[in-house]
CSV table of C-alpha atoms and ligand atoms in Angstrom, one decimal:
chain,number,residue,atom,x,y,z
W,1,MET,CA,49.3,40.3,48.9
W,2,LYS,CA,50.7,43.7,48.5
W,3,ASN,CA,51.7,44.7,45.0
W,4,LYS,CA,55.3,45.9,44.5
W,5,LYS,CA,54.0,48.8,42.5
W,6,THR,CA,52.3,50.3,45.5
W,7,PHE,CA,53.9,52.7,48.0
W,8,TYR,CA,52.6,53.6,51.5
W,9,VAL,CA,54.2,56.4,53.5
W,10,THR,CA,53.1,57.8,56.9
W,11,THR,CA,53.9,60.6,59.2
W,12,PRO,CA,53.3,60.5,63.0
W,13,VAL,CA,49.8,61.7,64.0
W,14,TYR,CA,50.5,65.1,65.6
W,15,TYR,CA,49.2,66.1,69.0
W,16,THR,CA,46.4,68.6,69.0
W,17,ASN,CA,47.5,70.4,72.2
W,18,ALA,CA,48.9,73.3,70.2
W,19,SER,CA,49.1,74.8,66.8
W,20,PRO,CA,51.3,73.2,64.1
W,21,HIS,CA,54.9,74.4,64.0
W,22,VAL,CA,57.9,74.0,61.7
W,23,GLY,CA,58.9,70.6,63.2
W,24,HIS,CA,55.6,69.1,62.1
W,25,ILE,CA,55.7,70.4,58.6
W,26,TYR,CA,59.2,69.2,58.2
W,27,THR,CA,58.2,65.5,58.5
W,28,THR,CA,55.1,66.1,56.5
W,29,ILE,CA,57.0,67.8,53.6
W,30,ALA,CA,59.5,64.9,53.5
W,31,ALA,CA,56.7,62.4,53.4
W,32,ASP,CA,55.0,64.4,50.6
W,33,ILE,CA,58.3,64.3,48.6
W,34,LEU,CA,58.4,60.6,48.9
W,35,ALA,CA,54.8,60.3,48.0
W,36,ARG,CA,55.1,62.5,44.9
W,37,TRP,CA,58.4,60.9,43.9
W,38,ASN,CA,56.9,57.4,43.9
W,39,CYS,CA,53.9,58.7,42.0
W,40,LEU,CA,56.3,60.0,39.4
W,41,LEU,CA,57.9,56.6,39.2
W,42,GLY,CA,54.5,55.3,38.3
W,43,LYS,CA,53.6,53.6,41.6
W,44,ASP,CA,50.2,53.6,43.2
W,45,VAL,CA,50.8,55.7,46.3
W,46,PHE,CA,49.0,56.2,49.6
W,47,PHE,CA,50.1,59.0,51.9
W,48,LEU,CA,48.7,59.3,55.4
W,49,THR,CA,49.1,62.0,57.9
W,50,GLY,CA,46.8,63.3,60.7
W,51,THR,CA,46.3,64.2,64.3
W,52,ASP,CA,46.6,62.5,67.7
W,53,GLU,CA,43.7,63.9,69.7
W,54,HIS,CA,43.2,62.1,72.9
W,55,GLY,CA,45.1,62.0,76.2
W,56,GLN,CA,46.1,64.0,79.2
W,57,LYS,CA,48.1,66.6,77.4
W,58,VAL,CA,45.3,67.5,75.1
W,59,GLN,CA,42.7,67.3,77.9
W,60,GLU,CA,44.8,69.8,80.0
W,61,ALA,CA,45.4,72.2,77.1
W,62,ALA,CA,41.6,72.3,76.4
W,63,GLU,CA,40.9,73.0,80.1
W,64,LYS,CA,43.4,75.8,80.1
W,65,ALA,CA,41.8,77.3,77.0
W,66,GLY,CA,38.4,77.0,78.7
W,67,LYS,CA,37.1,74.7,76.0
W,68,THR,CA,35.8,71.2,75.8
W,69,PRO,CA,38.4,68.8,74.5
W,70,LYS,CA,36.2,68.2,71.4
W,71,GLN,CA,36.0,72.0,70.6
W,72,PHE,CA,39.7,72.3,71.2
W,73,VAL,CA,40.8,69.4,69.0
W,74,ASP,CA,38.4,70.4,66.2
W,75,LYS,CA,40.1,73.8,66.0
W,76,ILE,CA,43.7,72.5,66.1
W,77,ALA,CA,43.0,69.6,63.7
W,78,LYS,CA,41.6,72.2,61.2
W,79,GLU,CA,44.8,74.3,61.6
W,80,PHE,CA,46.9,71.3,60.7
W,81,GLN,CA,44.7,70.6,57.7
W,82,GLU,CA,44.9,74.2,56.6
W,83,VAL,CA,48.7,74.5,56.9
W,84,PHE,CA,49.2,71.2,55.0
W,85,LYS,CA,47.0,72.6,52.2
W,86,LEU,CA,49.0,75.8,52.1
W,87,LEU,CA,52.1,73.6,51.8
W,88,ASN,CA,50.7,71.7,48.9
W,89,ILE,CA,50.7,68.4,50.8
W,90,SER,CA,49.2,65.6,48.8
W,91,ASN,CA,48.0,63.3,51.5
W,92,ASP,CA,45.3,60.7,50.6
W,93,ASN,CA,43.7,60.7,54.0
W,94,PHE,CA,43.9,62.9,57.1
W,95,ILE,CA,43.2,60.6,60.1
W,96,ARG,CA,41.9,62.1,63.3
W,97,THR,CA,42.1,59.7,66.2
W,98,THR,CA,38.8,61.0,67.6
W,99,ASN,CA,36.8,59.8,64.6
W,100,LEU,CA,34.3,57.1,65.4
W,101,PHE,CA,35.6,54.6,62.9
W,102,HIS,CA,39.1,54.8,64.4
W,103,GLU,CA,37.8,54.5,67.9
W,104,LYS,CA,35.8,51.4,67.1
W,105,GLU,CA,38.8,49.8,65.3
W,106,VAL,CA,41.0,50.5,68.4
W,107,GLN,CA,38.4,48.9,70.6
W,108,LYS,CA,38.2,45.9,68.4
W,109,THR,CA,42.0,45.6,68.6
W,110,LEU,CA,42.1,46.0,72.4
W,111,GLN,CA,39.4,43.3,72.7
W,112,GLU,CA,41.4,41.0,70.5
W,113,LEU,CA,44.6,41.6,72.5
W,114,TYR,CA,42.7,41.0,75.7
W,115,ASN,CA,41.1,37.7,74.4
W,116,LYS,CA,44.6,36.5,73.4
W,117,LYS,CA,45.8,37.3,76.9
W,118,TYR,CA,48.4,39.9,75.7
W,119,ILE,CA,46.6,42.4,77.9
W,120,TYR,CA,46.2,41.6,81.6
W,121,LYS,CA,45.1,43.5,84.8
W,122,GLY,CA,47.9,44.5,87.2
W,123,PHE,CA,49.4,47.3,89.1
W,124,TYR,CA,51.7,49.9,87.5
W,125,LYS,CA,54.2,52.2,89.1
W,126,ALA,CA,56.3,54.4,86.9
W,127,ASN,CA,57.2,58.0,86.2
W,128,TYR,CA,55.3,59.7,83.4
W,129,CYS,CA,56.0,62.9,81.5
W,130,VAL,CA,52.8,64.4,80.2
W,131,GLY,CA,54.7,66.6,77.7
W,132,CYS,CA,56.1,63.4,76.1
W,133,GLU,CA,53.0,61.3,77.0
W,134,GLN,CA,55.6,58.7,77.8
W,135,TYR,CA,56.8,56.7,80.8
W,136,LYS,CA,60.3,57.4,81.8
W,137,THR,CA,63.0,55.3,83.5
W,138,ASP,CA,65.6,56.8,85.8
W,139,SER,CA,68.1,56.7,83.0
W,140,ASP,CA,65.9,58.9,80.8
W,141,LEU,CA,66.0,61.7,83.4
W,142,VAL,CA,68.7,64.3,84.1
W,143,ASP,CA,68.5,65.7,87.7
W,144,GLY,CA,65.1,64.0,87.9
W,145,LYS,CA,63.8,65.9,84.9
W,146,CYS,CA,62.7,65.0,81.4
W,147,LEU,CA,65.4,66.0,79.0
W,148,LEU,CA,63.1,67.4,76.4
W,149,HIS,CA,60.5,69.2,78.6
W,150,LYS,CA,62.7,70.0,81.6
W,151,THR,CA,59.9,69.0,84.0
W,152,ILE,CA,59.7,66.5,86.8
W,153,PRO,CA,57.6,63.6,85.7
W,154,GLU,CA,54.5,62.5,87.6
W,155,LEU,CA,54.8,59.3,89.6
W,156,ARG,CA,51.9,57.0,88.7
W,157,GLU,CA,50.9,54.2,91.0
W,158,GLU,CA,47.7,52.6,90.1
W,159,GLU,CA,45.6,49.7,89.0
W,160,ALA,CA,46.1,49.4,85.2
W,161,TYR,CA,45.9,47.0,82.3
W,162,LEU,CA,49.3,45.9,81.0
W,163,PHE,CA,50.5,44.8,77.6
W,164,LYS,CA,52.9,41.9,77.5
W,165,LEU,CA,55.6,43.9,75.7
W,166,SER,CA,58.4,41.7,77.3
W,167,LYS,CA,57.1,38.7,75.3
W,168,PHE,CA,58.2,40.4,72.1
W,169,GLN,CA,61.7,41.3,73.0
W,170,ASN,CA,63.4,38.5,71.2
W,171,SER,CA,61.3,38.4,68.1
W,172,LEU,CA,61.7,42.2,67.7
W,173,LEU,CA,65.5,41.9,68.1
W,174,LYS,CA,65.7,39.2,65.5
W,175,LEU,CA,63.5,41.1,63.0
W,176,ILE,CA,65.5,44.3,63.4
W,177,LYS,CA,68.9,42.6,63.2
W,178,ALA,CA,67.9,40.7,60.1
W,179,GLY,CA,66.7,44.0,58.5
W,180,LYS,CA,63.2,42.6,58.1
W,181,TYR,CA,62.1,45.6,60.1
W,182,GLN,CA,64.5,48.2,58.9
W,183,ILE,CA,65.4,51.1,61.0
W,184,LEU,CA,67.3,54.0,59.4
W,185,PRO,CA,69.7,55.7,59.7
W,186,GLU,CA,72.2,53.1,61.1
W,187,ILE,CA,72.8,55.1,64.3
W,188,ARG,CA,69.1,54.8,65.2
W,189,ARG,CA,69.1,51.1,64.5
W,190,LYS,CA,71.9,50.6,66.9
W,191,GLU,CA,70.2,52.8,69.5
W,192,ILE,CA,67.1,50.7,69.3
W,193,ILE,CA,68.9,47.4,69.4
W,194,SER,CA,70.8,48.3,72.5
W,195,PHE,CA,67.6,49.7,74.0
W,196,ILE,CA,65.7,46.5,73.4
W,197,GLU,CA,68.7,44.4,74.6
W,198,GLY,CA,68.5,46.4,77.9
W,199,GLY,CA,65.2,44.6,78.4
W,200,LEU,CA,61.6,45.4,77.5
W,201,LYS,CA,59.1,45.4,80.4
W,202,ASP,CA,55.4,45.1,80.1
W,203,ILE,CA,53.8,48.5,79.9
W,204,SER,CA,50.6,50.0,81.1
W,205,ILE,CA,48.1,50.6,78.3
W,206,SER,CA,45.3,52.2,80.4
W,207,ARG,CA,44.5,55.0,82.7
W,208,LEU,CA,41.6,55.3,85.2
W,209,LYS,CA,38.9,57.2,83.4
W,210,GLU,CA,38.5,59.4,86.5
W,211,LYS,CA,42.0,60.7,85.8
W,212,VAL,CA,42.1,60.8,82.0
W,213,SER,CA,38.5,60.8,80.6
W,214,TRP,CA,39.6,62.1,77.2
W,215,GLY,CA,40.4,58.7,75.7
W,216,ILE,CA,39.0,55.6,74.2
W,217,GLU,CA,37.2,53.3,76.7
W,218,LEU,CA,38.6,49.9,77.1
W,219,PRO,CA,35.9,47.6,75.8
W,220,PHE,CA,36.4,45.1,78.6
W,221,ASP,CA,36.5,47.6,81.5
W,222,LYS,CA,34.8,50.9,81.1
W,223,LYS,CA,36.5,52.4,84.2
W,224,HIS,CA,39.6,52.7,82.1
W,225,THR,CA,40.7,54.6,79.0
W,226,CYS,CA,43.3,53.5,76.5
W,227,PHE,CA,46.9,54.7,76.7
W,228,ILE,CA,47.3,57.3,74.0
W,229,TRP,CA,50.1,55.6,72.1
W,230,VAL,CA,48.2,52.4,71.5
W,231,ASP,CA,45.3,54.4,70.2
W,232,ALA,CA,47.7,56.6,68.1
W,233,PHE,CA,49.7,53.7,66.5
W,234,TRP,CA,46.5,52.2,65.2
W,235,ASN,CA,45.9,55.2,63.0
W,236,TYR,CA,48.4,53.7,60.5
W,237,ILE,CA,45.9,50.9,60.0
W,238,THR,CA,42.6,52.7,60.4
W,239,GLY,CA,43.7,55.4,58.0
W,240,LEU,CA,43.8,52.7,55.3
W,241,LYS,CA,40.7,50.8,56.4
W,242,GLU,CA,38.7,53.9,56.4
W,243,LYS,CA,39.3,54.2,52.7
W,244,ASN,CA,39.0,50.5,52.1
W,245,VAL,CA,42.5,50.1,50.9
W,246,PHE,CA,44.1,48.1,53.8
W,247,ASP,CA,44.9,45.0,51.8
W,248,LYS,CA,46.2,47.0,48.9
W,249,PHE,CA,48.7,49.1,50.9
W,250,TRP,CA,49.7,47.3,54.1
W,251,PRO,CA,52.5,47.0,55.2
W,252,ALA,CA,53.7,50.6,55.1
W,253,ASP,CA,56.8,51.0,53.0
W,254,VAL,CA,58.2,53.8,55.1
W,255,GLN,CA,57.2,55.5,58.3
W,256,LEU,CA,58.8,58.9,59.0
W,257,MET,CA,59.3,60.5,62.4
W,258,ALA,CA,61.9,62.4,64.5
W,259,LYS,CA,64.1,60.9,67.1
W,260,ASP,CA,61.9,62.0,70.0
W,261,ILE,CA,59.5,59.1,69.5
W,262,ILE,CA,61.6,56.4,68.1
W,263,ARG,CA,61.8,54.3,71.3
W,264,VAL,CA,58.1,53.9,71.8
W,265,HIS,CA,57.6,53.6,68.1
W,266,ALA,CA,60.1,50.9,67.3
W,267,THR,CA,59.0,48.7,70.3
W,268,ILE,CA,55.4,49.0,71.3
W,269,TRP,CA,54.1,49.5,67.8
W,270,PRO,CA,55.7,46.5,66.1
W,271,ALA,CA,54.9,44.4,69.2
W,272,LEU,CA,51.2,45.3,68.8
W,273,LEU,CA,51.4,44.3,65.2
W,274,LEU,CA,53.0,40.9,66.0
W,275,ALA,CA,50.5,40.3,68.7
W,276,THR,CA,47.6,40.9,66.3
W,277,GLY,CA,49.2,38.9,63.5
W,278,ASN,CA,49.9,41.8,61.2
W,279,LYS,CA,52.9,42.4,59.0
W,280,LEU,CA,55.5,44.9,60.1
W,281,PRO,CA,56.2,48.1,58.2
W,282,ARG,CA,59.3,47.7,56.0
W,283,THR,CA,61.2,50.8,57.1
W,284,LEU,CA,61.1,53.3,59.8
W,285,PHE,CA,63.2,56.4,59.0
W,286,VAL,CA,64.2,58.7,61.8
W,287,HIS,CA,65.1,62.3,61.1
W,288,GLY,CA,66.7,64.8,63.4
W,289,TYR,CA,65.4,67.5,65.6
W,290,PHE,CA,65.2,71.2,64.9
W,291,THR,CA,66.4,73.9,67.2
W,292,ILE,CA,65.8,77.6,66.5
W,293,ASN,CA,69.0,79.6,66.5
W,294,GLY,CA,70.5,76.9,68.7
W,295,GLU,CA,67.7,76.6,71.2
W,296,LYS,CA,64.9,74.1,71.6
W,297,MET,CA,61.7,75.2,70.0
W,298,SER,CA,59.2,75.8,72.8
W,299,LYS,CA,56.2,77.9,73.6
W,300,SER,CA,57.7,79.1,76.8
W,301,LEU,CA,60.8,80.4,75.1
W,302,GLY,CA,58.5,82.1,72.6
W,303,ASN,CA,60.6,80.9,69.6
W,304,VAL,CA,58.1,78.6,67.9
W,305,ILE,CA,58.0,79.2,64.2
W,306,ASP,CA,54.6,79.5,62.6
W,307,PRO,CA,54.5,77.8,59.2
W,308,VAL,CA,51.6,80.0,58.0
W,309,TYR,CA,53.8,83.0,58.5
W,310,LEU,CA,56.6,81.4,56.6
W,311,VAL,CA,54.4,80.3,53.6
W,312,LYS,CA,52.9,83.8,53.4
W,313,LYS,CA,56.4,85.3,53.2
W,314,TYR,CA,58.4,82.8,51.2
W,315,GLY,CA,55.7,80.8,49.3
W,316,CYS,CA,55.1,77.2,49.8
W,317,ASP,CA,57.9,76.2,47.5
W,318,GLY,CA,60.4,78.5,49.3
W,319,VAL,CA,59.7,76.8,52.6
W,320,ARG,CA,59.7,73.3,51.1
W,321,TYR,CA,62.9,73.9,49.3
W,322,TYR,CA,64.8,75.4,52.3
W,323,LEU,CA,63.7,72.5,54.6
W,324,MET,CA,64.8,69.8,52.2
W,325,ARG,CA,67.9,71.5,50.8
W,326,ASN,CA,69.4,72.9,54.0
W,327,PHE,CA,69.3,69.9,56.3
W,328,VAL,CA,70.7,66.4,56.1
W,329,PHE,CA,67.6,64.3,56.5
W,330,GLY,CA,68.4,62.1,59.6
W,331,GLU,CA,70.6,64.7,61.4
W,332,ASP,CA,69.7,67.5,63.7
W,333,GLY,CA,69.5,71.0,62.3
W,334,ASP,CA,69.2,74.6,63.3
W,335,PHE,CA,66.4,76.6,61.7
W,336,SER,CA,67.2,80.1,60.6
W,337,GLU,CA,64.9,82.4,58.7
W,338,SER,CA,67.8,84.4,57.4
W,339,VAL,CA,69.3,81.3,55.7
W,340,LEU,CA,65.8,80.5,54.3
W,341,ALA,CA,65.7,84.0,52.8
W,342,GLU,CA,69.2,83.7,51.4
W,343,ARG,CA,68.5,80.4,49.8
W,344,HIS,CA,65.2,81.7,48.4
W,345,ASN,CA,66.9,84.6,46.8
W,346,ASN,CA,70.2,83.1,45.7
W,347,GLU,CA,69.0,79.7,44.6
W,348,LEU,CA,65.3,79.7,43.7
W,349,ALA,CA,65.1,83.3,42.4
W,350,ASN,CA,68.6,83.9,41.0
W,351,LYS,CA,69.4,80.4,39.7
W,352,LEU,CA,66.1,78.6,38.8
W,353,GLY,CA,63.9,81.7,38.4
W,354,ASN,CA,66.4,83.6,36.2
W,355,LEU,CA,67.1,80.6,34.0
W,356,VAL,CA,63.5,80.1,33.3
W,357,SER,CA,62.7,83.8,32.8
W,358,ARG,CA,65.8,84.4,30.6
W,359,VAL,CA,65.4,81.4,28.4
W,360,THR,CA,61.7,81.7,27.9
W,361,SER,CA,61.9,85.4,27.1
W,362,LEU,CA,64.7,84.8,24.5
W,363,ALA,CA,62.7,82.0,23.0
W,364,GLU,CA,59.6,84.1,22.8
W,365,LYS,CA,61.6,86.8,20.9
W,366,TYR,CA,63.8,84.6,18.7
W,367,GLY,CA,62.0,81.2,18.6
W,368,ALA,CA,63.5,77.8,19.2
W,369,GLU,CA,64.4,75.0,16.7
W,370,LYS,CA,64.1,71.4,17.6
W,371,THR,CA,67.4,69.5,17.9
W,372,GLU,CA,69.0,66.8,19.9
W,373,ASN,CA,69.4,68.0,23.5
W,374,LYS,CA,73.1,67.2,24.3
W,375,LEU,CA,73.0,69.4,27.4
W,376,LEU,CA,70.6,67.0,29.1
W,377,LYS,CA,73.3,64.4,29.3
W,378,LYS,CA,74.7,66.4,32.1
W,379,LEU,CA,71.7,65.9,34.3
W,380,LYS,CA,72.7,63.0,36.6
W,381,LEU,CA,69.3,61.3,36.8
W,382,LYS,CA,70.5,58.0,38.1
W,383,GLU,CA,72.4,59.7,41.0
W,384,ILE,CA,69.4,61.9,41.8
W,385,GLU,CA,67.1,58.8,41.9
W,386,LYS,CA,69.5,57.0,44.2
W,387,HIS,CA,69.7,60.0,46.6
W,388,VAL,CA,65.9,60.2,46.9
W,389,GLU,CA,65.7,56.4,47.5
W,390,ASN,CA,68.3,56.8,50.3
W,391,TYR,CA,66.4,59.7,51.8
W,392,LYS,CA,69.2,62.1,50.8
W,393,PHE,CA,67.0,64.9,49.7
W,394,ASP,CA,69.7,67.6,50.1
W,395,LYS,CA,72.0,65.7,47.9
W,396,ALA,CA,69.3,65.2,45.2
W,397,LEU,CA,68.6,68.9,45.2
W,398,ASN,CA,72.3,69.7,45.1
W,399,GLU,CA,72.6,67.5,42.0
W,400,ILE,CA,69.6,69.2,40.3
W,401,PHE,CA,70.9,72.6,41.1
W,402,ALA,CA,74.3,71.7,39.7
W,403,PHE,CA,72.5,71.1,36.4
W,404,ILE,CA,70.7,74.4,36.7
W,405,ASP,CA,74.2,76.1,37.1
W,406,ILE,CA,75.3,74.3,33.9
W,407,CYS,CA,72.3,75.6,32.0
W,408,ASN,CA,72.9,79.2,33.3
W,409,GLU,CA,76.6,78.9,32.2
W,410,TYR,CA,75.5,77.6,28.8
W,411,VAL,CA,73.5,80.8,28.3
W,412,GLN,CA,76.4,83.0,29.5
W,413,LYS,CA,79.2,81.2,27.6
W,414,ASN,CA,77.3,81.1,24.3
W,415,LYS,CA,76.0,84.7,24.7
W,416,ILE,CA,72.7,83.5,23.3
W,417,TRP,CA,71.1,87.0,23.7
W,418,GLU,CA,73.6,88.0,21.0
W,419,THR,CA,73.8,84.9,18.8
W,420,LYS,CA,70.0,84.2,19.0
W,421,ASN,CA,70.9,80.6,18.4
W,422,LYS,CA,67.6,78.8,18.2
W,423,LYS,CA,69.0,75.3,18.6
W,424,GLN,CA,70.8,76.2,21.8
W,425,LEU,CA,67.6,77.8,23.0
W,426,TYR,CA,65.8,74.6,22.3
W,427,GLU,CA,68.3,72.6,24.3
W,428,LEU,CA,67.7,75.0,27.2
W,429,LEU,CA,63.9,74.8,27.0
W,430,ASP,CA,64.0,71.1,26.8
W,431,SER,CA,66.4,71.0,29.8
W,432,ILE,CA,64.1,73.3,31.8
W,433,LYS,CA,61.3,70.8,31.1
W,434,ALA,CA,63.5,68.0,32.7
W,435,ILE,CA,64.4,70.2,35.6
W,436,ALA,CA,60.7,71.0,36.3
W,437,ILE,CA,59.8,67.3,36.1
W,438,ILE,CA,62.5,66.2,38.5
W,439,LEU,CA,61.9,69.1,40.9
W,440,SER,CA,58.2,68.5,40.9
W,441,PRO,CA,58.1,66.3,44.1
W,442,PHE,CA,60.1,69.1,45.9
W,443,ILE,CA,58.5,72.3,44.6
W,444,PRO,CA,55.3,71.2,42.9
W,445,GLU,CA,53.7,74.6,42.5
W,446,THR,CA,56.7,76.0,40.6
W,447,SER,CA,57.0,72.9,38.4
W,448,GLU,CA,53.4,73.2,37.5
W,449,LYS,CA,53.8,76.8,36.5
W,450,ILE,CA,56.8,75.9,34.2
W,451,ALA,CA,54.9,72.9,32.8
W,452,LYS,CA,51.9,75.2,32.0
W,453,SER,CA,54.0,77.8,30.3
W,454,LEU,CA,56.0,75.4,28.2
W,455,GLY,CA,53.1,73.1,27.5
W,456,PHE,CA,54.2,69.7,28.8
W,457,GLU,CA,52.9,67.3,31.3
W,458,ILE,CA,54.7,66.3,34.5
W,459,LYS,CA,55.6,62.7,33.8
W,460,LEU,CA,58.8,60.9,34.1
W,461,GLU,CA,58.8,59.7,30.5
W,462,ASN,CA,58.5,63.3,29.3
W,463,ILE,CA,62.1,63.9,30.5
W,464,SER,CA,63.4,62.1,27.4
W,465,LYS,CA,60.5,63.0,25.1
W,466,PRO,CA,61.5,66.1,23.1
W,467,LEU,CA,59.6,69.2,24.0
W,468,SER,CA,57.4,70.6,21.3
W,469,VAL,CA,58.0,74.3,20.9
W,470,GLU,CA,55.4,75.8,18.5
W,471,ARG,CA,54.7,78.9,20.6
W,472,ILE,CA,56.9,79.8,23.6
W,473,LYS,CA,55.8,82.6,25.9
W,474,LYS,CA,57.9,84.3,28.5
W,475,SER,CA,57.2,82.7,31.8
W,476,GLU,CA,55.7,84.7,34.7
W,477,ILE,CA,58.1,85.6,37.5
W,478,LEU,CA,58.5,82.4,39.5
W,479,PHE,CA,60.1,83.8,42.7
W,480,LYS,CA,60.0,87.4,44.0
W,481,LYS,CA,63.2,88.3,45.8
W,482,ILE,CA,62.7,89.0,49.5
K,501,MSP,N1,51.4,62.1,68.8
K,501,MSP,C1,52.7,61.6,68.8
K,501,MSP,C2,53.0,60.7,67.7
K,501,MSP,C3,52.1,59.5,67.6
K,501,MSP,S1,52.5,58.6,66.1
K,501,MSP,C4,51.7,57.2,66.3
K,501,MSP,C5,53.7,62.8,68.8
K,501,MSP,N2,53.1,64.0,68.3
K,501,MSP,S2,54.0,65.3,68.1
K,501,MSP,O1,53.0,66.3,67.8
K,501,MSP,O2,54.8,65.6,69.3
K,501,MSP,O3,54.9,65.1,66.9
K,501,MSP,C6,56.1,64.6,67.0
K,501,MSP,C7,56.7,64.6,65.6
K,501,MSP,O4,56.6,65.8,65.0
K,501,MSP,C8,58.2,64.2,65.6
K,501,MSP,O5,58.5,62.9,65.6
K,501,MSP,C9,58.6,64.9,64.2
K,501,MSP,O6,58.1,64.1,63.2
K,501,MSP,C10,57.8,66.2,64.3
K,501,MSP,N3,58.5,67.2,65.0
K,501,MSP,C11,58.0,67.9,66.1
K,501,MSP,N4,58.9,68.8,66.5
K,501,MSP,C12,60.1,68.6,65.8
K,501,MSP,C13,61.3,69.3,65.8
K,501,MSP,N5,61.6,70.3,66.6
K,501,MSP,N6,62.2,68.9,64.8
K,501,MSP,C14,61.9,68.0,63.9
K,501,MSP,N7,60.7,67.3,63.9
K,501,MSP,C15,59.9,67.5,65.0
K,501,MSP,O7,54.8,62.6,69.1
């Protein structure tokens, strides 16, 4: 039985057909914030991310690059791992769907589904978009083309193994309507309900190996490989099993993704879980889709934003902060580097950076004297907590920055550089401690720097524990203006 004090968060496993871009890091940073936040609350957290490495799309990308699929995915998976490291992502496991343990677990599951007669042999005819790695119905297409990739899908007509998805239509509807399988935001829940009410058909879960060889073999028919999504979904389970913590953390508390994959995700995945007698994740949270200056991010348009470039220029906290502050999590957004730069300069450097540098340099010169910190009452902790719980990261940051403004005004209004008031300086230092702790899930590197220079540990209970101020040293510059 899963302990309430645990928290399990996942991101999608990302395709290894191309290098990571800003869309991938968005989901992963949000998951990292939830993971770090729940750690701060004292929960035992498991955070899983990784890469989805099989399938036609990856196979074709490798061929184009003149590499074997294995060489190709090794390189891209490494890029994902490196970029997540640069961004200070605190994942507990990085699952790769080509790892042997995962492949074996998927085969066990396929065999179980076959034995239970949830998988049967048949003939399948449907349109398939390789870009999406998804089957498309006529209503998904505009002028016969996939909306996202603007390409005409392939018509597939072949012998295949099918999964009895239709059998789960009613139970899924019931679970979603009763909130037992929670889909957020509400607009996505409604979308999924009406999609399921439109009827779920059995789906093909295999491809002839001669067509897609880069996949997991069906254990009961070696002429076929497994449909990439069935393979990919299982990562959420093997990612735990690999570390021997499945019983401790399953079911997932929240699964994050963008709206592009919600339909497959909120139907096939929970149906597979029901078919294998597993509990369903508690919540699926769907965030919006980024465009770049109003256009879809795509290789062919040449507007894909490289996260490594961003981190090198704005620092990992600059990027994390912009992505979480600038967009409403759950709604679409337009990425703009000039806004990133503006927020970096005006908010991180001018507001937070200046506050810390000013107060620590005054305290180094004049000292600080312990007193009750009345200023701290203006930090709306309860509201901030609620916002994060409701995935309103932008609102949480707004609230924290409103308090940073209050602190800056306090310095200004009291002209502390003239009065050298040690008690007021103490209140400010103690408030900076609280700010750093509460900001630590969002901008962990900066919070650590502040904690180190003021000599406290990042723990929730330290917000109300008075800071000890024997020797305060001026802090290093936290953000260089760009
Ligand atoms: N491999 C599948 C997921 C399998 S999960 C069992 C897949 N991979 S993907 O590489 O295409 O990643 C899609 C996810 O990446 C989105 O759901 C979202 O989390 C993130 N994003 C990719 N591009 C994005 C934007 N342009 N905007 C926001 N997030 C996007 O689908």
